[in-house]
Amino acid sequence: MIPQKSFLQKKVDKGIHLLNKKNFTKATEIFNYLIKNNQTKIIGLFFLGIIQIQKKNSLLAEEYLLKVLQINKNHEDANLNLAFIYFGEKKYEKSTIYLDKVIEINRNNLNAIYHKGLIFFFIKEYDNAIRYFEICNNLNSTFFHPYLNLGHIYLRTGNFEKAILNYTKVLEIDPSNYTAKFNLSWCYFSTFDFDNGFKFYENRKEKTLPNEKLNKINEELKSKEWSGQNLDNKSILILSEQGIGDSIQFFRYLFWLKDKYKVKIIFYIDKKLVNLFKDSPFTLISSLSDIKDIDYYQHLLSLPGIYYKEKKKFHKQISFIKVNEDINKNWCKKFHDYKKPIVALNWQGDQNFGSDQTRSIPLSFFQDILKINTFKFISLQKGFGSEQIELNNFSNDLLDLSNEIDMGNNAFEDTVAILKNVNLLITSDTAIAHLAGTMSIKTYLLLEYNPEWRWHIEKKFKCFYPKINIIQQNNPNNWNEVFKQLKENLNNGN
């Protein structure tokens, strides 16, 4: 018996070695051999399942792992990997069944406890998520992932002090953790600790631009990163970054550089957005090959921090967006016969944005607003989201312009003209809010319970957009109170 066991163990070891080397074909041959022997059948089935997981064939993996459990229902790793399969498919109820079984077998299984916390996190049962993540911390204080997710929970629920404590703990364990550093900036901005906010906000650069672009700037153009040096008789390249709204909001800081220095300013921006900035006194480019020599460069969203370090305040709004007169005349003519004040609506942002589910607003919430017969309501929604007009049977109350606006190569060229011809904009947190704010259009901005950091600052200090009025959720996911306040404001003529 001893030689036979030794031979089988060598087979197992060889199969695992081949699996680790990603030689799935040879490993599969060995594990198929092992399932023919009762002593190694479970081992063979289990690793055949693992091979299928690594090959992303979840159905076959599930089949093998269930066969393991038919032989031994208390097989810890088979239960755990089945839980992982269902977790990856977002079948959280099924995943929970197997995670609970793992914890029944081994109450200290860190992976199972952590994934139970993740499931509660994803379904927004935050109290339960906190409980499981704290158990993880007690089991292994050097496992940073529970601290990271605790930080996310407290950030989402507006408990910024606890979020800071947990993100700081992450950095003690993993000093290079980008997510913790970036989210700390959100926390500090939201608690109005601007020095720390700007300090940690610089960490966004780790993912702002592809490395090849920065390599070209540093190596080919021999340019230095600007941090406040005298720019007189120099040139500087400002790199747009992140979303369209960011570029619109923080473009104002280029005017600060122009006023302070005798400097040539070049702004790198996506070609489709050039029309928004074309009437500014700066050189606009959409390809780095358009420049041959530059003294300095800086990312657009680093300028507010440099400005704040010097001035201890934020730069005032500058209305730099100009309307195309021909397009403006077209919309003026279209709206000429409307006898009521025109209210433009926008409710849906980029569906691919990570927090879109809390930032965008289902159009159905506007039902009572659209019944106010003293206004003419028009939609600025284009693409995804515009289908909600018909789905909610709002076509008689809300003019759908989705097939008429911004059909060319220039972003927002019709939207800008329409905004100039409306009396009010009501919008969720999208780029259109920044367009309207920059153009000094009266706006109601409807915000989730814990919006992005900039809106915490704006609500308290009113330093970005004087014409934007914020109505914010008092409780998470509760739009009813927001629309109750909005309706009252509209009925009162505000």
C-alpha positions as a Python dict, from the first residue, in 0.01 Angstrom:
ca = {
    (1, 'M'): (0, 0, 0),
    (2, 'I'): (280, 245, 81),
    (3, 'P'): (434, 236, -271),
    (4, 'Q'): (86, 282, -422),
    (5, 'K'): (19, 588, -202),
    (6, 'S'): (360, 729, -288),
    (7, 'F'): (289, 683, -658),
    (8, 'L'): (-52, 853, -632),
    (9, 'Q'): (91, 1139, -429),
    (10, 'K'): (353, 1194, -695),
    (11, 'K'): (74, 1203, -954),
    (12, 'V'): (-115, 1461, -747),
    (13, 'D'): (196, 1675, -703),
    (14, 'K'): (275, 1655, -1075),
    (15, 'G'): (-81, 1754, -1167),
    (16, 'I'): (-75, 2054, -933),
    (17, 'H'): (265, 2157, -1071),
    (18, 'L'): (131, 2147, -1427),
    (19, 'L'): (-179, 2338, -1320),
    (20, 'N'): (35, 2612, -1165),
    (21, 'K'): (231, 2629, -1492),
    (22, 'K'): (-101, 2670, -1682),
    (23, 'N'): (-39, 2346, -1869),
    (24, 'F'): (-406, 2257, -1850),
    (25, 'T'): (-395, 1976, -2108),
    (26, 'K'): (-132, 1767, -1926),
    (27, 'A'): (-280, 1850, -1585),
    (28, 'T'): (-623, 1738, -1703),
    (29, 'E'): (-479, 1405, -1818),
    (30, 'I'): (-333, 1342, -1473),
    (31, 'F'): (-645, 1439, -1279),
    (32, 'N'): (-864, 1230, -1512),
    (33, 'Y'): (-637, 938, -1425),
    (34, 'L'): (-669, 1013, -1052),
    (35, 'I'): (-1053, 1013, -1052),
    (36, 'K'): (-1043, 644, -1149),
    (37, 'N'): (-894, 557, -812),
    (38, 'N'): (-1120, 581, -507),
    (39, 'Q'): (-831, 712, -295),
    (40, 'T'): (-776, 1012, -520),
    (41, 'K'): (-1117, 1057, -685),
    (42, 'I'): (-1209, 1365, -481),
    (43, 'I'): (-869, 1525, -542),
    (44, 'G'): (-898, 1461, -916),
    (45, 'L'): (-1252, 1599, -939),
    (46, 'F'): (-1163, 1905, -733),
    (47, 'F'): (-865, 2002, -945),
    (48, 'L'): (-1052, 1935, -1267),
    (49, 'G'): (-1299, 2192, -1135),
    (50, 'I'): (-1017, 2435, -1057),
    (51, 'I'): (-880, 2395, -1409),
    (52, 'Q'): (-1220, 2487, -1553),
    (53, 'I'): (-1241, 2791, -1323),
    (54, 'Q'): (-906, 2911, -1456),
    (55, 'K'): (-1027, 2845, -1811),
    (56, 'K'): (-1337, 3051, -1724),
    (57, 'N'): (-1570, 2759, -1797),
    (58, 'S'): (-1792, 2801, -1491),
    (59, 'L'): (-2056, 2546, -1597),
    (60, 'L'): (-1807, 2261, -1621),
    (61, 'A'): (-1629, 2377, -1306),
    (62, 'E'): (-1961, 2373, -1122),
    (63, 'E'): (-2026, 2019, -1246),
    (64, 'Y'): (-1694, 1887, -1112),
    (65, 'L'): (-1724, 2062, -776),
    (66, 'L'): (-2079, 1937, -722),
    (67, 'K'): (-1950, 1583, -782),
    (68, 'V'): (-1698, 1642, -505),
    (69, 'L'): (-1979, 1745, -270),
    (70, 'Q'): (-2180, 1435, -363),
    (71, 'I'): (-1895, 1234, -214),
    (72, 'N'): (-1810, 1472, 72),
    (73, 'K'): (-2058, 1753, 142),
    (74, 'N'): (-1814, 1901, 395),
    (75, 'H'): (-1530, 1953, 149),
    (76, 'E'): (-1428, 2306, 247),
    (77, 'D'): (-1250, 2411, -72),
    (78, 'A'): (-1518, 2270, -305),
    (79, 'N'): (-1785, 2465, -118),
    (80, 'L'): (-1569, 2776, -124),
    (81, 'N'): (-1496, 2761, -497),
    (82, 'L'): (-1861, 2700, -579),
    (83, 'A'): (-1939, 3010, -375),
    (84, 'F'): (-1680, 3202, -579),
    (85, 'I'): (-1835, 3086, -907),
    (86, 'Y'): (-2181, 3208, -805),
    (87, 'F'): (-2033, 3526, -659),
    (88, 'G'): (-1866, 3605, -991),
    (89, 'E'): (-2200, 3554, -1165),
    (90, 'K'): (-2370, 3783, -912),
    (91, 'K'): (-2587, 3497, -794),
    (92, 'Y'): (-2550, 3617, -440),
    (93, 'E'): (-2818, 3398, -281),
    (94, 'K'): (-2659, 3079, -414),
    (95, 'S'): (-2313, 3204, -324),
    (96, 'T'): (-2427, 3272, 31),
    (97, 'I'): (-2550, 2911, 73),
    (98, 'Y'): (-2201, 2775, 5),
    (99, 'L'): (-2022, 3049, 199),
    (100, 'D'): (-2237, 2967, 502),
    (101, 'K'): (-2143, 2600, 461),
    (102, 'V'): (-1773, 2690, 454),
    (103, 'I'): (-1810, 2896, 771),
    (104, 'E'): (-2000, 2608, 934),
    (105, 'I'): (-1705, 2381, 850),
    (106, 'N'): (-1440, 2637, 945),
    (107, 'R'): (-1560, 2946, 1131),
    (108, 'N'): (-1222, 3114, 1071),
    (109, 'N'): (-1217, 3083, 693),
    (110, 'L'): (-1114, 3437, 605),
    (111, 'N'): (-1205, 3410, 237),
    (112, 'A'): (-1559, 3299, 309),
    (113, 'I'): (-1618, 3562, 575),
    (114, 'Y'): (-1476, 3835, 351),
    (115, 'H'): (-1695, 3739, 57),
    (116, 'K'): (-2003, 3736, 278),
    (117, 'G'): (-1911, 4092, 368),
    (118, 'L'): (-1875, 4176, -1),
    (119, 'I'): (-2218, 4035, -80),
    (120, 'F'): (-2378, 4246, 192),
    (121, 'F'): (-2180, 4543, 60),
    (122, 'F'): (-2304, 4494, -297),
    (123, 'I'): (-2668, 4457, -191),
    (124, 'K'): (-2625, 4765, 30),
    (125, 'E'): (-2687, 4591, 364),
    (126, 'Y'): (-2406, 4795, 511),
    (127, 'D'): (-2453, 4703, 879),
    (128, 'N'): (-2410, 4335, 800),
    (129, 'A'): (-2117, 4411, 568),
    (130, 'I'): (-1946, 4605, 846),
    (131, 'R'): (-1993, 4313, 1086),
    (132, 'Y'): (-1827, 4064, 852),
    (133, 'F'): (-1543, 4295, 754),
    (134, 'E'): (-1468, 4360, 1122),
    (135, 'I'): (-1455, 3984, 1183),
    (136, 'C'): (-1198, 3967, 902),
    (137, 'N'): (-992, 4237, 1072),
    (138, 'N'): (-995, 4041, 1397),
    (139, 'L'): (-881, 3725, 1217),
    (140, 'N'): (-605, 3893, 1018),
    (141, 'S'): (-518, 4257, 1082),
    (142, 'T'): (-276, 4266, 785),
    (143, 'F'): (-542, 4176, 526),
    (144, 'F'): (-616, 4523, 390),
    (145, 'H'): (-924, 4448, 176),
    (146, 'P'): (-1179, 4459, 462),
    (147, 'Y'): (-1040, 4795, 575),
    (148, 'L'): (-1069, 4920, 216),
    (149, 'N'): (-1432, 4816, 191),
    (150, 'L'): (-1511, 4959, 533),
    (151, 'G'): (-1369, 5283, 399),
    (152, 'H'): (-1599, 5257, 97),
    (153, 'I'): (-1905, 5199, 317),
    (154, 'Y'): (-1832, 5493, 543),
    (155, 'L'): (-1752, 5713, 242),
    (156, 'R'): (-2082, 5621, 74),
    (157, 'T'): (-2280, 5686, 390),
    (158, 'G'): (-2108, 6017, 459),
    (159, 'N'): (-1921, 5907, 772),
    (160, 'F'): (-1600, 6063, 652),
    (161, 'E'): (-1406, 6039, 977),
    (162, 'K'): (-1446, 5661, 993),
    (163, 'A'): (-1370, 5638, 622),
    (164, 'I'): (-1044, 5826, 682),
    (165, 'L'): (-950, 5588, 966),
    (166, 'N'): (-1002, 5282, 749),
    (167, 'Y'): (-832, 5417, 437),
    (168, 'T'): (-538, 5523, 653),
    (169, 'K'): (-518, 5168, 788),
    (170, 'V'): (-508, 5038, 430),
    (171, 'L'): (-209, 5261, 356),
    (172, 'E'): (-29, 5139, 666),
    (173, 'I'): (-52, 4787, 521),
    (174, 'D'): (-25, 4876, 150),
    (175, 'P'): (133, 5223, 111),
    (176, 'S'): (88, 5222, -268),
    (177, 'N'): (-285, 5152, -266),
    (178, 'Y'): (-422, 5393, -527),
    (179, 'T'): (-788, 5357, -433),
    (180, 'A'): (-734, 5437, -65),
    (181, 'K'): (-521, 5742, -149),
    (182, 'F'): (-768, 5877, -403),
    (183, 'N'): (-1071, 5820, -178),
    (184, 'L'): (-895, 5994, 108),
    (185, 'S'): (-894, 6306, -107),
    (186, 'W'): (-1274, 6276, -139),
    (187, 'C'): (-1305, 6244, 240),
    (188, 'Y'): (-1081, 6541, 313),
    (189, 'F'): (-1248, 6762, 53),
    (190, 'S'): (-1590, 6670, 189),
    (191, 'T'): (-1482, 6768, 541),
    (192, 'F'): (-1327, 7090, 404),
    (193, 'D'): (-969, 6993, 490),
    (194, 'F'): (-848, 7128, 159),
    (195, 'D'): (-474, 7097, 223),
    (196, 'N'): (-499, 6721, 276),
    (197, 'G'): (-765, 6697, 6),
    (198, 'F'): (-537, 6841, -261),
    (199, 'K'): (-241, 6641, -129),
    (200, 'F'): (-416, 6308, -176),
    (201, 'Y'): (-594, 6421, -494),
    (202, 'E'): (-259, 6420, -671),
    (203, 'N'): (-265, 6040, -653),
    (204, 'R'): (-530, 6034, -928),
    (205, 'K'): (-241, 6089, -1174),
    (206, 'E'): (-147, 5724, -1139),
    (207, 'K'): (-438, 5646, -1375),
    (208, 'T'): (-508, 5978, -1548),
    (209, 'L'): (-311, 5938, -1870),
    (210, 'P'): (-152, 5639, -2040),
    (211, 'N'): (218, 5620, -1959),
    (212, 'E'): (320, 5660, -2323),
    (213, 'K'): (177, 6013, -2327),
    (214, 'L'): (365, 6116, -2015),
    (215, 'N'): (676, 5949, -2154),
    (216, 'K'): (650, 6163, -2467),
    (217, 'I'): (611, 6478, -2257),
    (218, 'N'): (903, 6393, -2028),
    (219, 'E'): (1144, 6228, -2271),
    (220, 'E'): (1073, 6362, -2620),
    (221, 'L'): (962, 6713, -2528),
    (222, 'K'): (1198, 6733, -2225),
    (223, 'S'): (922, 6908, -2035),
    (224, 'K'): (911, 6954, -1656),
    (225, 'E'): (604, 6917, -1437),
    (226, 'W'): (493, 7263, -1323),
    (227, 'S'): (435, 7316, -952),
    (228, 'G'): (430, 7695, -927),
    (229, 'Q'): (752, 7810, -1093),
    (230, 'N'): (766, 8149, -1270),
    (231, 'L'): (616, 8105, -1618),
    (232, 'D'): (708, 8442, -1766),
    (233, 'N'): (827, 8397, -2124),
    (234, 'K'): (772, 8023, -2097),
    (235, 'S'): (524, 7775, -2242),
    (236, 'I'): (304, 7528, -2055),
    (237, 'L'): (92, 7234, -2167),
    (238, 'I'): (-223, 7170, -1964),
    (239, 'L'): (-362, 6818, -1997),
    (240, 'S'): (-735, 6766, -1969),
    (241, 'E'): (-832, 6461, -1765),
    (242, 'Q'): (-1119, 6258, -1622),
    (243, 'G'): (-1471, 6354, -1733),
    (244, 'I'): (-1613, 6627, -1953),
    (245, 'G'): (-1752, 6806, -1647),
    (246, 'D'): (-1405, 6820, -1492),
    (247, 'S'): (-1260, 6984, -1802),
    (248, 'I'): (-1541, 7242, -1809),
    (249, 'Q'): (-1529, 7321, -1438),
    (250, 'F'): (-1153, 7359, -1398),
    (251, 'F'): (-1070, 7525, -1730),
    (252, 'R'): (-1111, 7853, -1540),
    (253, 'Y'): (-764, 7807, -1391),
    (254, 'L'): (-601, 7862, -1729),
    (255, 'F'): (-724, 8221, -1709),
    (256, 'W'): (-542, 8253, -1376),
    (257, 'L'): (-217, 8147, -1545),
    (258, 'K'): (-279, 8395, -1825),
    (259, 'D'): (-343, 8681, -1583),
    (260, 'K'): (-42, 8601, -1368),
    (261, 'Y'): (226, 8528, -1630),
    (262, 'K'): (336, 8622, -1979),
    (263, 'V'): (308, 8261, -2086),
    (264, 'K'): (201, 8058, -2387),
    (265, 'I'): (-71, 7818, -2271),
    (266, 'I'): (-155, 7505, -2469),
    (267, 'F'): (-460, 7300, -2370),
    (268, 'Y'): (-476, 6931, -2464),
    (269, 'I'): (-840, 6826, -2507),
    (270, 'D'): (-1040, 6561, -2693),
    (271, 'K'): (-1112, 6674, -3050),
    (272, 'K'): (-1488, 6647, -3003),
    (273, 'L'): (-1475, 6894, -2713),
    (274, 'V'): (-1261, 7162, -2879),
    (275, 'N'): (-1568, 7368, -2974),
    (276, 'L'): (-1647, 7432, -2607),
    (277, 'F'): (-1313, 7602, -2550),
    (278, 'K'): (-1241, 7753, -2893),
    (279, 'D'): (-1329, 8111, -2797),
    (280, 'S'): (-1066, 8119, -2520),
    (281, 'P'): (-727, 8288, -2567),
    (282, 'F'): (-537, 7958, -2555),
    (283, 'T'): (-391, 7717, -2810),
    (284, 'L'): (-601, 7401, -2830),
    (285, 'I'): (-459, 7066, -2942),
    (286, 'S'): (-596, 6713, -2959),
    (287, 'S'): (-272, 6531, -3034),
    (288, 'L'): (65, 6563, -2862),
    (289, 'S'): (229, 6539, -3203),
    (290, 'D'): (100, 6893, -3264),
    (291, 'I'): (369, 7035, -3035),
    (292, 'K'): (746, 7015, -3074),
    (293, 'D'): (871, 7207, -2774),
    (294, 'I'): (729, 7294, -2433),
    (295, 'D'): (883, 7416, -2108),
    (296, 'Y'): (632, 7282, -1856),
    (297, 'Y'): (327, 7062, -1834),
    (298, 'Q'): (59, 7001, -1573),
    (299, 'H'): (-267, 6809, -1540),
    (300, 'L'): (-573, 7033, -1542),
    (301, 'L'): (-703, 6910, -1207),
    (302, 'S'): (-373, 6987, -1035),
    (303, 'L'): (-415, 7359, -1102),
    (304, 'P'): (-681, 7413, -829),
    (305, 'G'): (-442, 7270, -570),
    (306, 'I'): (-155, 7494, -678),
    (307, 'Y'): (-392, 7791, -682),
    (308, 'Y'): (-531, 7705, -339),
    (309, 'K'): (-183, 7671, -191),
    (310, 'E'): (-115, 8030, -295),
    (311, 'K'): (-457, 8192, -249),
    (312, 'K'): (-632, 7970, 11),
    (313, 'K'): (-950, 7984, -198),
    (314, 'F'): (-1103, 7852, -520),
    (315, 'H'): (-1106, 8043, -847),
    (316, 'K'): (-1427, 8222, -937),
    (317, 'Q'): (-1650, 8113, -1224),
    (318, 'I'): (-1558, 8234, -1574),
    (319, 'S'): (-1816, 8222, -1855),
    (320, 'F'): (-1594, 8114, -2144),
    (321, 'I'): (-1845, 7905, -2344),
    (322, 'K'): (-1986, 8091, -2644),
    (323, 'V'): (-2294, 8004, -2847),
    (324, 'N'): (-2282, 7935, -3220),
    (325, 'E'): (-2505, 8214, -3352),
    (326, 'D'): (-2648, 8016, -3643),
    (327, 'I'): (-2744, 7728, -3416),
    (328, 'N'): (-2878, 7973, -3160),
    (329, 'K'): (-3105, 8135, -3420),
    (330, 'N'): (-3241, 7795, -3515),
    (331, 'W'): (-3344, 7713, -3158),
    (332, 'C'): (-3472, 8065, -3096),
    (333, 'K'): (-3704, 8019, -3389),
    (334, 'K'): (-3812, 7674, -3272),
    (335, 'F'): (-3901, 7801, -2924),
    (336, 'H'): (-4049, 8132, -3039),
    (337, 'D'): (-4413, 8025, -3017),
    (338, 'Y'): (-4390, 7877, -2669),
    (339, 'K'): (-4598, 8100, -2440),
    (340, 'K'): (-4477, 7948, -2114),
    (341, 'P'): (-4136, 7960, -1945),
    (342, 'I'): (-3919, 7678, -2078),
    (343, 'V'): (-3773, 7426, -1834),
    (344, 'A'): (-3509, 7184, -1965),
    (345, 'L'): (-3467, 6842, -1800),
    (346, 'N'): (-3174, 6603, -1786),
    (347, 'W'): (-3186, 6296, -1563),
    (348, 'Q'): (-2948, 6028, -1689),
    (349, 'G'): (-2570, 6041, -1687),
    (350, 'D'): (-2314, 5803, -1831),
    (351, 'Q'): (-2444, 5453, -1757),
    (352, 'N'): (-2085, 5322, -1752),
    (353, 'F'): (-1989, 5550, -1465),
    (354, 'G'): (-1928, 5351, -1148),
    (355, 'S'): (-2179, 5539, -932),
    (356, 'D'): (-2438, 5602, -1201),
    (357, 'Q'): (-2705, 5403, -1015),
    (358, 'T'): (-2708, 5659, -732),
    (359, 'R'): (-2626, 5968, -939),
    (360, 'S'): (-2879, 5936, -1221),
    (361, 'I'): (-3253, 5967, -1153),
    (362, 'P'): (-3531, 5753, -1303),
    (363, 'L'): (-3753, 5984, -1509),
    (364, 'S'): (-4060, 5847, -1331),
    (365, 'F'): (-3976, 6069, -1033),
    (366, 'F'): (-4057, 6374, -1250),
    (367, 'Q'): (-4421, 6273, -1290),
    (368, 'D'): (-4566, 6539, -1057),
    (369, 'I'): (-4325, 6803, -1189),
    (370, 'L'): (-4444, 6748, -1545),
    (371, 'K'): (-4803, 6810, -1431),
    (372, 'I'): (-4720, 7172, -1342),
    (373, 'N'): (-4894, 7341, -1633),
    (374, 'T'): (-4725, 7680, -1599),
    (375, 'F'): (-4410, 7552, -1772),
    (376, 'K'): (-4310, 7406, -2107),
    (377, 'F'): (-4083, 7107, -2040),
    (378, 'I'): (-3819, 6997, -2288),
    (379, 'S'): (-3569, 6712, -2266),
    (380, 'L'): (-3194, 6750, -2313),
    (381, 'Q'): (-3148, 6377, -2271),
    (382, 'K'): (-2969, 6210, -2559),
    (383, 'G'): (-2899, 5841, -2611),
    (384, 'F'): (-2944, 5611, -2315),
    (385, 'G'): (-3217, 5744, -2086),
    (386, 'S'): (-3426, 5917, -2352),
    (387, 'E'): (-3628, 5597, -2401),
    (388, 'Q'): (-3778, 5658, -2055),
    (389, 'I'): (-3996, 5935, -2199),
    (390, 'E'): (-4201, 5686, -2399),
    (391, 'L'): (-4179, 5411, -2136),
    (392, 'N'): (-4338, 5646, -1880),
    (393, 'N'): (-4596, 5781, -2125),
    (394, 'F'): (-4458, 6134, -2085),
    (395, 'S'): (-4450, 6221, -2456),
    (396, 'N'): (-4738, 6470, -2423),
    (397, 'D'): (-4578, 6648, -2128),
    (398, 'L'): (-4209, 6644, -2221),
    (399, 'L'): (-4070, 6741, -2561),
    (400, 'D'): (-3817, 6478, -2673),
    (401, 'L'): (-3530, 6641, -2864),
    (402, 'S'): (-3297, 6340, -2861),
    (403, 'N'): (-3308, 6300, -3240),
    (404, 'E'): (-3242, 6668, -3305),
    (405, 'I'): (-2965, 6778, -3072),
    (406, 'D'): (-2588, 6742, -3098),
    (407, 'M'): (-2592, 6528, -3412),
    (408, 'G'): (-2259, 6658, -3546),
    (409, 'N'): (-1896, 6609, -3446),
    (410, 'N'): (-1896, 6887, -3186),
    (411, 'A'): (-2012, 6794, -2837),
    (412, 'F'): (-2304, 6988, -2692),
    (413, 'E'): (-2323, 7245, -2973),
    (414, 'D'): (-2705, 7234, -2974),
    (415, 'T'): (-2728, 7188, -2598),
    (416, 'V'): (-2533, 7510, -2541),
    (417, 'A'): (-2770, 7702, -2768),
    (418, 'I'): (-3079, 7550, -2606),
    (419, 'L'): (-2953, 7641, -2259),
    (420, 'K'): (-2928, 8001, -2374),
    (421, 'N'): (-3299, 7990, -2463),
    (422, 'V'): (-3449, 7826, -2154),
    (423, 'N'): (-3560, 7979, -1828),
    (424, 'L'): (-3445, 7694, -1607),
    (425, 'L'): (-3250, 7369, -1614),
    (426, 'I'): (-3327, 7076, -1382),
    (427, 'T'): (-3055, 6812, -1395),
    (428, 'S'): (-2885, 6526, -1220),
    (429, 'D'): (-2507, 6533, -1169),
    (430, 'T'): (-2384, 6526, -1529),
    (431, 'A'): (-2162, 6734, -1756),
    (432, 'I'): (-2468, 6943, -1848),
    (433, 'A'): (-2471, 7080, -1491),
    (434, 'H'): (-2119, 7212, -1549),
    (435, 'L'): (-2216, 7355, -1888),
    (436, 'A'): (-2510, 7543, -1739),
    (437, 'G'): (-2310, 7655, -1435),
    (438, 'T'): (-2033, 7793, -1654),
    (439, 'M'): (-2290, 7971, -1873),
    (440, 'S'): (-2469, 8120, -1567),
    (441, 'I'): (-2796, 7941, -1647),
    (442, 'K'): (-3038, 7915, -1356),
    (443, 'T'): (-3022, 7550, -1252),
    (444, 'Y'): (-3160, 7307, -998),
    (445, 'L'): (-2902, 7035, -944),
    (446, 'L'): (-3056, 6722, -788),
    (447, 'L'): (-2803, 6524, -590),
    (448, 'E'): (-2779, 6191, -413),
    (449, 'Y'): (-2727, 6169, -37),
    (450, 'N'): (-2347, 6165, -62),
    (451, 'P'): (-2248, 6325, -393),
    (452, 'E'): (-1897, 6378, -524),
    (453, 'W'): (-1671, 6595, -309),
    (454, 'R'): (-1705, 6911, -519),
    (455, 'W'): (-2075, 6941, -442),
    (456, 'H'): (-2015, 6925, -65),
    (457, 'I'): (-1785, 7225, -112),
    (458, 'E'): (-2029, 7407, -340),
    (459, 'K'): (-2322, 7356, -105),
    (460, 'K'): (-2131, 7506, 187),
    (461, 'F'): (-1924, 7779, 20),
    (462, 'K'): (-2105, 7855, -309),
    (463, 'C'): (-1769, 7900, -480),
    (464, 'F'): (-1805, 7725, -817),
    (465, 'Y'): (-2137, 7815, -982),
    (466, 'P'): (-2348, 8106, -844),
    (467, 'K'): (-2653, 8013, -1055),
    (468, 'I'): (-2671, 7649, -944),
    (469, 'N'): (-2911, 7565, -662),
    (470, 'I'): (-2857, 7226, -500),
    (471, 'I'): (-3136, 7003, -373),
    (472, 'Q'): (-2983, 6700, -204),
    (473, 'Q'): (-3120, 6376, -64),
    (474, 'N'): (-3161, 6378, 315),
    (475, 'N'): (-3142, 5998, 325),
    (476, 'P'): (-2970, 5750, 91),
    (477, 'N'): (-3170, 5651, -220),
    (478, 'N'): (-3463, 5877, -124),
    (479, 'W'): (-3554, 6096, -420),
    (480, 'N'): (-3906, 6162, -292),
    (481, 'E'): (-3801, 6441, -56),
    (482, 'V'): (-3589, 6596, -330),
    (483, 'F'): (-3883, 6615, -569),
    (484, 'K'): (-4116, 6737, -296),
    (485, 'Q'): (-3880, 7032, -240),
    (486, 'L'): (-3838, 7087, -614),
    (487, 'K'): (-4214, 7095, -670),
    (488, 'E'): (-4259, 7342, -387),
    (489, 'N'): (-3987, 7569, -530),
    (490, 'L'): (-4140, 7563, -878),
    (491, 'N'): (-4491, 7630, -750),
    (492, 'N'): (-4358, 7925, -552),
    (493, 'G'): (-4187, 8069, -858),
    (494, 'N'): (-3837, 8005, -728),
}
